[in-house]
Coordinates of N, CA and C in Angstrom, one line a residue:
X890 N 28.2 14.8 -10.8 CA 28.0 13.9 -9.6 C 26.5 13.9 -9.3
X891 N 25.9 15.2 -9.1 CA 24.5 15.3 -8.8 C 23.6 14.7 -9.9
X892 N 24.1 15.0 -11.2 CA 23.3 14.5 -12.3 C 23.3 13.0 -12.3
X893 N 24.4 12.3 -12.0 CA 24.5 10.9 -12.0 C 23.7 10.3 -10.8
X894 N 23.7 11.0 -9.7 CA 22.9 10.5 -8.5 C 21.4 10.6 -8.8
X895 N 21.0 11.7 -9.5 CA 19.6 11.9 -9.9 C 19.2 10.8 -10.9
X896 N 20.1 10.5 -11.8 CA 19.8 9.5 -12.8 C 19.6 8.1 -12.1
X897 N 20.5 7.8 -11.2 CA 20.4 6.5 -10.4 C 19.1 6.5 -9.6
X898 N 18.7 7.6 -9.1 CA 17.4 7.6 -8.3 C 16.2 7.3 -9.2
X899 N 16.2 8.0 -10.4 CA 15.1 7.8 -11.3 C 15.1 6.3 -11.8
X900 N 16.3 5.7 -12.1 CA 16.3 4.4 -12.6 C 15.9 3.4 -11.5
X901 N 16.4 3.6 -10.2 CA 15.9 2.7 -9.1 C 14.5 2.8 -8.8
X902 N 13.9 4.1 -8.9 CA 12.5 4.3 -8.7 C 11.7 3.5 -9.8
X903 N 12.1 3.7 -11.0 CA 11.4 3.0 -12.1 C 11.5 1.5 -11.9
X904 N 12.6 0.9 -11.5 CA 12.7 -0.5 -11.3 C 11.8 -1.0 -10.2
X905 N 11.8 -0.2 -9.1 CA 10.9 -0.6 -7.9 C 9.5 -0.5 -8.3
X906 N 9.1 0.5 -9.1 CA 7.7 0.7 -9.6 C 7.3 -0.4 -10.5
X907 N 8.2 -0.9 -11.3 CA 7.9 -2.0 -12.2 C 7.7 -3.3 -11.4
X908 N 8.5 -3.5 -10.4 CA 8.3 -4.7 -9.5 C 7.0 -4.6 -8.7
X909 N 6.7 -3.3 -8.3 CA 5.4 -3.1 -7.5 C 4.2 -3.4 -8.4
X910 N 4.3 -3.0 -9.7 CA 3.2 -3.2 -10.6 C 3.0 -4.7 -10.9
X911 N 4.1 -5.5 -10.9 CA 3.9 -6.9 -11.1 C 3.3 -7.6 -9.8
X912 N 3.9 -7.1 -8.7 CA 3.4 -7.7 -7.4 C 1.9 -7.4 -7.2
X913 N 1.5 -6.2 -7.6 CA 0.1 -5.8 -7.4 C -0.9 -6.8 -8.2
X914 N -0.4 -7.3 -9.3 CA -1.2 -8.3 -10.1 C -1.1 -9.7 -9.5
X915 N -0.1 -10.0 -8.7 CA 0.0 -11.3 -8.1 C -0.7 -11.3 -6.7
X916 N -2.0 -11.3 -6.8 CA -2.8 -11.2 -5.5 C -3.6 -12.5 -5.3
X917 N -3.9 -12.7 -4.0 CA -4.7 -13.9 -3.6 C -5.7 -13.5 -2.5
X918 N -6.8 -14.1 -2.5 CA -7.9 -13.8 -1.5 C -7.6 -14.4 -0.2
X919 N -8.4 -13.9 0.8 CA -8.3 -14.4 2.2 C -9.7 -15.0 2.5
X920 N -9.7 -16.1 3.3 CA -11.0 -16.7 3.7 C -11.9 -15.7 4.4
X921 N -13.2 -15.7 4.2 CA -14.2 -14.9 4.9 C -14.0 -13.4 4.6
X922 N -13.4 -13.1 3.5 CA -13.2 -11.7 3.1 C -14.0 -11.4 1.8
X923 N -14.5 -10.2 1.6 CA -15.1 -9.8 0.3 C -14.2 -10.1 -0.9
X924 N -14.8 -10.4 -2.0 CA -14.0 -10.8 -3.2 C -12.9 -9.8 -3.7
X925 N -13.2 -8.5 -3.4 CA -12.2 -7.5 -3.9 C -11.1 -7.2 -2.8
X926 N -11.2 -7.9 -1.7 CA -10.1 -7.8 -0.7 C -9.1 -8.9 -0.9
X927 N -8.0 -8.6 -1.6 CA -7.0 -9.5 -1.9 C -5.6 -9.1 -1.4
X928 N -4.8 -10.0 -1.0 CA -3.5 -9.7 -0.5 C -2.5 -9.6 -1.7
X929 N -1.6 -8.6 -1.6 CA -0.5 -8.6 -2.5 C 0.7 -7.9 -1.8
X930 N 1.8 -7.9 -2.4 CA 3.0 -7.4 -1.7 C 3.6 -6.2 -2.4
X931 N 2.7 -5.4 -3.1 CA 3.1 -4.3 -3.9 C 3.5 -3.1 -3.1
X932 N 3.2 -3.1 -1.7 CA 3.7 -2.0 -0.9 C 5.2 -2.1 -0.5
X933 N 5.7 -3.3 -0.7 CA 7.1 -3.6 -0.3 C 8.1 -2.7 -1.1
X934 N 8.0 -2.6 -2.4 CA 8.9 -1.7 -3.2 C 8.7 -0.2 -2.8
X935 N 7.5 0.2 -2.4 CA 7.2 1.6 -2.0 C 7.9 1.9 -0.7
X936 N 7.9 0.9 0.2 CA 8.6 1.0 1.5 C 10.1 1.2 1.3
X937 N 10.6 0.4 0.4 CA 12.0 0.4 0.1 C 12.4 1.8 -0.5
X938 N 11.6 2.2 -1.5 CA 11.8 3.5 -2.2 C 11.8 4.6 -1.2
X939 N 10.8 4.7 -0.3 CA 10.7 5.8 0.6 C 11.9 5.8 1.6
X940 N 12.3 4.7 2.1 CA 13.4 4.7 3.1 C 14.8 4.9 2.4
X941 N 14.9 4.4 1.2 CA 16.2 4.5 0.5 C 16.4 5.7 -0.3
X942 N 15.3 6.2 -0.9 CA 15.4 7.3 -1.9 C 14.6 8.5 -1.5
X943 N 13.7 8.4 -0.6 CA 12.9 9.6 -0.2 C 11.4 9.5 -0.6
X944 N 10.6 10.4 -0.1 CA 9.2 10.4 -0.3 C 8.7 10.5 -1.7
X945 N 9.4 11.3 -2.5 CA 9.0 11.5 -3.9 C 9.1 10.1 -4.7
X946 N 10.2 9.4 -4.4 CA 10.3 8.1 -5.1 C 9.3 7.1 -4.6
X947 N 9.0 7.1 -3.3 CA 8.0 6.3 -2.7 C 6.6 6.6 -3.3
X948 N 6.3 7.9 -3.5 CA 5.0 8.3 -4.1 C 4.9 7.9 -5.5
X949 N 6.0 8.0 -6.3 CA 6.0 7.6 -7.7 C 5.8 6.1 -7.9
X950 N 6.5 5.3 -7.0 CA 6.3 3.9 -7.0 C 4.8 3.5 -6.9
X951 N 4.2 4.1 -5.9 CA 2.7 3.9 -5.6 C 1.9 4.2 -6.8
X952 N 2.1 5.4 -7.4 CA 1.3 5.9 -8.6 C 1.6 5.0 -9.8
X953 N 2.8 4.8 -10.1 CA 3.2 4.0 -11.3 C 2.6 2.6 -11.2
X954 N 2.7 2.0 -10.0 CA 2.2 0.6 -9.9 C 0.7 0.5 -10.3
X955 N -0.1 1.5 -9.9 CA -1.5 1.5 -10.2 C -1.7 1.6 -11.7
X956 N -0.9 2.5 -12.3 CA -1.0 2.7 -13.8 C -0.6 1.4 -14.5
X957 N 0.4 0.7 -14.0 CA 0.8 -0.6 -14.6 C -0.3 -1.6 -14.5
X958 N -0.9 -1.7 -13.4 CA -2.0 -2.7 -13.2 C -3.2 -2.4 -14.1
X959 N -3.5 -1.1 -14.2 CA -4.6 -0.7 -15.1 C -4.3 -1.0 -16.6
X960 N -3.1 -0.8 -17.0 CA -2.7 -1.1 -18.4 C -2.6 -2.6 -18.7
X961 N -2.1 -3.3 -17.8 CA -1.8 -4.8 -18.0 C -3.0 -5.7 -17.6
X962 N -3.7 -5.3 -16.6 CA -4.7 -6.2 -16.1 C -6.1 -5.6 -16.2
X963 N -6.2 -4.3 -16.0 CA -7.5 -3.6 -16.0 C -8.0 -3.5 -14.6
X964 N -9.3 -3.2 -14.5 CA -9.9 -3.0 -13.2 C -11.0 -4.0 -13.0
X965 N -11.2 -4.5 -11.8 CA -12.3 -5.4 -11.5 C -13.3 -4.7 -10.6
X966 N -13.0 -3.4 -10.2 CA -13.8 -2.7 -9.3 C -14.3 -1.4 -9.9
X967 N -14.3 -1.3 -11.3 CA -14.8 -0.1 -12.0 C -14.0 1.1 -11.5
X968 N -12.7 0.9 -11.3 CA -11.7 2.0 -10.9 C -11.9 2.5 -9.5
X969 N -12.9 2.0 -8.8 CA -13.1 2.4 -7.4 C -11.9 2.0 -6.5
X970 N -11.4 0.7 -6.7 CA -10.3 0.3 -5.8 C -9.1 1.0 -6.1
X971 N -8.8 1.3 -7.4 CA -7.6 2.1 -7.8 C -7.7 3.5 -7.3
X972 N -8.9 4.1 -7.3 CA -9.0 5.4 -6.8 C -8.8 5.5 -5.3
X973 N -9.2 4.5 -4.6 CA -9.0 4.4 -3.2 C -7.5 4.2 -2.9
X974 N -6.8 3.4 -3.7 CA -5.4 3.2 -3.5 C -4.6 4.5 -3.7
X975 N -5.1 5.3 -4.7 CA -4.4 6.6 -5.0 C -4.6 7.5 -3.8
X976 N -5.8 7.6 -3.3 CA -6.1 8.5 -2.1 C -5.2 8.1 -0.9
X977 N -5.1 6.8 -0.7 CA -4.3 6.3 0.4 C -2.8 6.5 0.3
X978 N -2.3 6.8 -0.9 CA -0.9 6.9 -1.1 C -0.2 8.0 -0.2
X979 N -0.8 9.2 -0.2 CA -0.2 10.2 0.6 C -0.2 9.9 2.1
X980 N -1.3 9.3 2.6 CA -1.3 9.0 4.0 C -0.4 7.7 4.3
X981 N 0.1 7.2 3.3 CA 1.1 6.1 3.5 C 2.5 6.6 3.5
X982 N 2.9 7.4 2.4 CA 4.2 7.8 2.3 C 4.6 8.9 3.2
X983 N 3.8 9.9 3.4 CA 4.2 11.1 4.2 C 4.5 10.8 5.7
X984 N 3.5 10.1 6.4 CA 3.9 9.7 7.8 C 5.1 8.8 7.9
X985 N 5.2 7.9 6.9 CA 6.3 7.0 6.9 C 7.6 7.7 6.8
X986 N 7.7 8.7 5.9 CA 9.0 9.4 5.7 C 9.2 10.4 6.9
X987 N 8.1 11.0 7.4 CA 8.3 12.0 8.5 C 8.9 11.4 9.7
X988 N 8.3 10.2 10.1 CA 8.8 9.6 11.3 C 10.2 9.0 11.1
X989 N 10.4 8.5 9.9 CA 11.7 7.9 9.6 C 12.8 9.0 9.6
X990 N 12.5 10.1 9.0 CA 13.5 11.2 9.0 C 13.7 11.8 10.3
X991 N 12.7 11.9 11.1 CA 12.8 12.5 12.5 C 13.6 11.6 13.4
X992 N 13.6 10.3 13.1 CA 14.3 9.3 13.9 C 15.8 9.2 13.4
X993 N 16.2 10.0 12.4 CA 17.5 9.9 11.9 C 17.8 8.8 10.9
X994 N 16.8 8.2 10.4 CA 17.0 7.2 9.4 C 17.6 5.9 9.9
X995 N 17.5 5.6 11.2 CA 18.1 4.4 11.8 C 17.1 3.2 11.6
X996 N 17.5 2.0 12.0 CA 16.6 0.9 11.9 C 15.5 1.0 12.9
X997 N 15.8 1.6 14.0 CA 14.7 1.8 15.0 C 13.7 2.8 14.5
X998 N 14.2 3.9 13.7 CA 13.3 4.8 13.1 C 12.4 4.2 12.1
X999 N 13.0 3.2 11.4 CA 12.3 2.5 10.3 C 11.1 1.7 10.9
X1000 N 11.3 1.0 12.0 CA 10.3 0.3 12.7 C 9.2 1.2 13.3
X1001 N 9.7 2.3 13.8 CA 8.7 3.3 14.4 C 7.8 3.9 13.3
X1002 N 8.4 4.2 12.1 CA 7.7 4.8 11.0 C 6.6 3.8 10.5
X1003 N 7.0 2.5 10.4 CA 6.0 1.5 10.0 C 4.9 1.4 11.0
X1004 N 5.3 1.4 12.3 CA 4.3 1.3 13.4 C 3.3 2.5 13.4
X1005 N 3.8 3.7 13.1 CA 2.9 4.9 13.0 C 2.0 4.8 11.8
X1006 N 2.6 4.3 10.7 CA 1.8 4.2 9.4 C 0.7 3.2 9.5
X1007 N 0.9 2.1 10.2 CA -0.1 1.1 10.3 C -1.5 1.5 10.8
X1008 N -1.6 2.1 12.0 CA -3.0 2.6 12.4 C -3.5 3.7 11.5
X1009 N -2.7 4.6 11.0 CA -3.2 5.6 10.2 C -3.8 5.1 8.9
X1010 N -3.2 4.1 8.3 CA -3.7 3.5 7.1 C -5.0 2.7 7.4
X1011 N -5.0 2.0 8.5 CA -6.2 1.2 8.8 C -7.4 2.2 9.1
X1012 N -7.2 3.2 9.8 CA -8.3 4.2 10.1 C -8.7 4.8 8.7
X1013 N -7.8 5.2 7.9 CA -8.1 5.8 6.6 C -8.8 4.8 5.7
X1014 N -8.5 3.5 5.8 CA -9.2 2.5 5.0 C -10.6 2.4 5.4
X1015 N -10.9 2.5 6.7 CA -12.3 2.4 7.2 C -13.0 3.6 6.7
X1016 N -12.4 4.8 6.7 CA -13.0 6.0 6.2 C -13.3 5.9 4.7
X1017 N -12.3 5.4 4.0 CA -12.5 5.3 2.5 C -13.7 4.3 2.2
X1018 N -13.7 3.2 2.9 CA -14.8 2.2 2.6 C -16.2 2.8 3.0
X1019 N -16.3 3.5 4.1 CA -17.6 4.0 4.6 C -18.0 5.2 3.8
X1020 N -17.1 6.1 3.4 CA -17.5 7.3 2.8 C -17.3 7.5 1.3
X1021 N -16.4 6.7 0.8 CA -16.0 6.8 -0.6 C -16.1 5.6 -1.5
X1022 N -15.4 4.5 -1.1 CA -15.3 3.3 -1.9 C -16.6 2.6 -2.1
X1023 N -17.2 2.2 -1.0 CA -18.5 1.5 -1.1 C -19.6 2.3 -1.7
X1024 N -19.8 3.6 -1.3 CA -20.8 4.4 -2.0 C -20.6 4.6 -3.5
X1025 N -19.3 4.7 -3.9 CA -19.0 4.8 -5.3 C -19.3 3.5 -6.0
X1026 N -18.9 2.4 -5.4 CA -19.2 1.1 -5.9 C -20.7 0.8 -6.1
X1027 N -21.4 1.3 -5.0 CA -22.9 1.1 -5.1 C -23.5 1.9 -6.2
X1028 N -23.0 3.1 -6.4 CA -23.5 4.0 -7.5 C -23.1 3.4 -8.9
X1029 N -21.9 2.8 -9.0 CA -21.5 2.2 -10.3 C -22.3 1.0 -10.6
X1030 N -22.7 0.2 -9.5 CA -23.5 -1.0 -9.7 C -25.0 -0.7 -9.8
X1031 N -25.4 0.5 -9.4 CA -26.8 0.8 -9.4 C -27.6 0.2 -8.3
X1032 N -26.9 0.0 -7.1 CA -27.4 -0.6 -5.9 C -27.4 0.4 -4.8
X1033 N -28.1 0.1 -3.7 CA -28.0 0.9 -2.5 C -26.8 0.5 -1.7
X1034 N -26.4 1.3 -0.8 CA -25.2 1.0 0.0 C -25.4 -0.3 0.8
X1035 N -26.6 -0.4 1.4 CA -27.0 -1.6 2.2 C -26.9 -2.9 1.3
X1036 N -27.4 -2.8 0.1 CA -27.3 -4.0 -0.8 C -25.9 -4.4 -1.1
X1037 N -25.0 -3.3 -1.3 CA -23.6 -3.6 -1.6 C -22.9 -4.3 -0.4
X1038 N -23.2 -3.7 0.8 CA -22.6 -4.3 2.0 C -23.0 -5.7 2.2
X1039 N -24.3 -6.0 2.0 CA -24.7 -7.4 2.1 C -24.2 -8.3 1.0
X1040 N -24.0 -7.8 -0.2 CA -23.5 -8.6 -1.3 C -22.1 -8.9 -1.1
X1041 N -21.2 -7.9 -0.9 CA -19.8 -8.1 -0.8 C -19.5 -8.8 0.5
X1042 N -20.4 -8.7 1.5 CA -20.1 -9.4 2.8 C -20.8 -10.7 2.9
X1043 N -21.4 -11.2 1.8 CA -22.2 -12.4 1.9 C -21.3 -13.7 2.2
X1044 N -20.1 -13.6 2.0 CA -19.2 -14.7 2.3 C -19.0 -14.9 3.8
X1045 N -19.3 -13.9 4.6 CA -19.3 -13.9 6.0 C -20.7 -13.5 6.6
X1046 N -21.5 -14.5 7.1 CA -22.8 -14.2 7.5 C -22.9 -13.3 8.7
X1047 N -21.8 -13.0 9.3 CA -21.9 -12.1 10.5 C -21.9 -10.6 10.0
X1048 N -21.6 -10.4 8.8 CA -21.6 -9.0 8.2 C -23.0 -8.7 7.8
X1049 N -23.7 -7.8 8.6 CA -25.1 -7.5 8.3 C -25.3 -6.0 8.0
X1050 N -24.2 -5.2 8.3 CA -24.4 -3.7 8.1 C -23.0 -3.1 7.9
X1051 N -22.9 -1.8 7.6 CA -21.6 -1.2 7.3 C -20.6 -1.2 8.5
X1052 N -21.1 -0.9 9.8 CA -20.1 -1.0 10.9 C -19.5 -2.4 11.0
X1053 N -20.3 -3.4 10.9 CA -19.8 -4.8 11.0 C -18.9 -5.1 9.8
X1054 N -19.2 -4.6 8.7 CA -18.3 -4.8 7.5 C -16.9 -4.2 7.8
X1055 N -16.9 -3.0 8.4 CA -15.6 -2.4 8.7 C -14.8 -3.2 9.8
X1056 N -15.6 -3.6 10.8 CA -14.9 -4.3 11.9 C -14.5 -5.7 11.5
X1057 N -15.3 -6.4 10.8 CA -15.0 -7.8 10.5 C -14.3 -8.0 9.2
X1058 N -14.2 -7.0 8.3 CA -13.6 -7.2 7.0 C -12.5 -6.2 6.8
X1059 N -12.8 -4.9 6.8 CA -11.8 -3.9 6.5 C -10.6 -3.9 7.5
X1060 N -10.9 -3.9 8.8 CA -9.8 -3.8 9.8 C -8.9 -5.0 9.7
X1061 N -9.4 -6.2 9.8 CA -8.5 -7.4 9.8 C -7.8 -7.6 8.5
X1062 N -8.5 -7.3 7.4 CA -7.8 -7.4 6.1 C -6.6 -6.5 6.0
X1063 N -6.8 -5.2 6.3 CA -5.7 -4.3 6.2 C -4.6 -4.5 7.2
X1064 N -5.0 -5.0 8.4 CA -4.0 -5.4 9.4 C -3.1 -6.5 8.9
X1065 N -3.7 -7.5 8.3 CA -2.9 -8.7 7.8 C -2.0 -8.2 6.6
X1066 N -2.7 -7.5 5.6 CA -1.9 -7.1 4.4 C -0.8 -6.2 4.8
X1067 N -1.0 -5.2 5.6 CA 0.0 -4.2 5.9 C 1.1 -4.8 6.7
X1068 N 0.8 -5.7 7.7 CA 1.8 -6.3 8.5 C 2.7 -7.2 7.6
X1069 N 2.2 -7.9 6.7 CA 3.0 -8.7 5.8 C 3.9 -7.9 4.9
X1070 N 3.3 -6.8 4.4 CA 4.1 -5.9 3.5 C 5.2 -5.2 4.3
X1071 N 4.9 -4.8 5.5 CA 5.8 -4.0 6.3 C 7.0 -4.9 6.8
X1072 N 6.6 -6.1 7.2 CA 7.6 -7.1 7.7 C 8.6 -7.4 6.6
X1073 N 8.1 -7.7 5.4 CA 9.0 -8.0 4.3 C 9.8 -6.8 3.9
X1074 N 9.1 -5.7 3.8 CA 9.8 -4.4 3.5 C 10.9 -4.1 4.4
X1075 N 10.7 -4.2 5.7 CA 11.7 -3.9 6.7 C 12.9 -4.9 6.6
X1076 N 12.6 -6.2 6.4 CA 13.7 -7.2 6.3 C 14.5 -6.9 5.1
X1077 N 13.9 -6.6 4.0 CA 14.7 -6.3 2.8 C 15.5 -5.0 2.9
X1078 N 14.9 -4.0 3.5 CA 15.6 -2.7 3.8 C 16.8 -3.0 4.7
X1079 N 16.6 -3.8 5.7 CA 17.7 -4.1 6.7 C 18.8 -4.8 6.0
X1080 N 18.5 -5.7 5.1 CA 19.6 -6.4 4.3 C 20.3 -5.4 3.4
X1081 N 19.5 -4.6 2.7 CA 20.1 -3.6 1.8 C 21.1 -2.6 2.5
X1082 N 20.6 -2.2 3.7 CA 21.4 -1.3 4.5 C 22.7 -2.0 5.0
X1083 N 22.6 -3.2 5.4 CA 23.7 -4.0 5.9 C 24.7 -4.2 4.7
X1084 N 24.3 -4.3 3.5 CA 25.1 -4.5 2.4 C 25.6 -3.2 1.8
X1085 N 25.1 -2.1 2.3 CA 25.5 -0.7 1.8 C 25.3 -0.6 0.3
X1086 N 24.2 -1.2 -0.2 CA 24.0 -1.2 -1.7 C 23.9 0.2 -2.3
X1087 N 23.1 1.1 -1.6 CA 22.9 2.5 -2.1 C 24.2 3.3 -2.0
X1088 N 24.9 3.1 -0.9 CA 26.2 3.9 -0.8 C 27.2 3.4 -1.8
X1089 N 27.2 2.1 -2.1 CA 28.1 1.6 -3.2 C 27.8 2.2 -4.5
X1090 N 26.5 2.3 -4.8 CA 26.1 2.8 -6.1 C 26.5 4.3 -6.2
X1091 N 26.3 5.1 -5.1 CA 26.7 6.5 -5.1 C 28.2 6.6 -5.2
X1092 N 28.9 5.7 -4.6 CA 30.3 5.7 -4.6 C 30.9 5.5 -6.0
X1093 N 30.1 4.7 -6.8 CA 30.6 4.4 -8.2 C 30.2 5.5 -9.1
X1094 N 29.4 6.5 -8.6 CA 28.9 7.6 -9.5 C 30.1 8.5 -10.0

């Protein structure tokens, strides 16, 4: 029984990771945002995996989707964006699972977990951009940090320095992307819970 349940978890995790990898490649830009800021729905499978199967599955979905994108599409940010995604994975999955588990796994706990994860990820995104992503990107391009900020922020004339880049690009972009992913993820999770899909699979084991 335990072996069958473990197999089902591995299979479901792999399926969700494959979907996440595809969704990560189906991205689209937002107006007045830097060219590497693009919306995708690849966090939705990770949300489902975390709530339905646990933090290890959620973590694996996030890691595998990055590998799938690198293999199938490659990188347009010299691996800087993928590196930032990988760093942000733990601060996405762990708070999500901790709050969800503490709330007893209810729908209310699901909403609370997403609500806690949202500001954590936005703050971490600002830290990543200021201290890791943009400096690494600047080094890879052979430019200064100020030149990179002005270059990537050229689409929005209000972006003149790093703080303005964070306020006018990083924060609104992450807020929009995460809200879209979280809303879709919650709605799908709610439907799956209502249909007792996971319990039925376990019952057939």
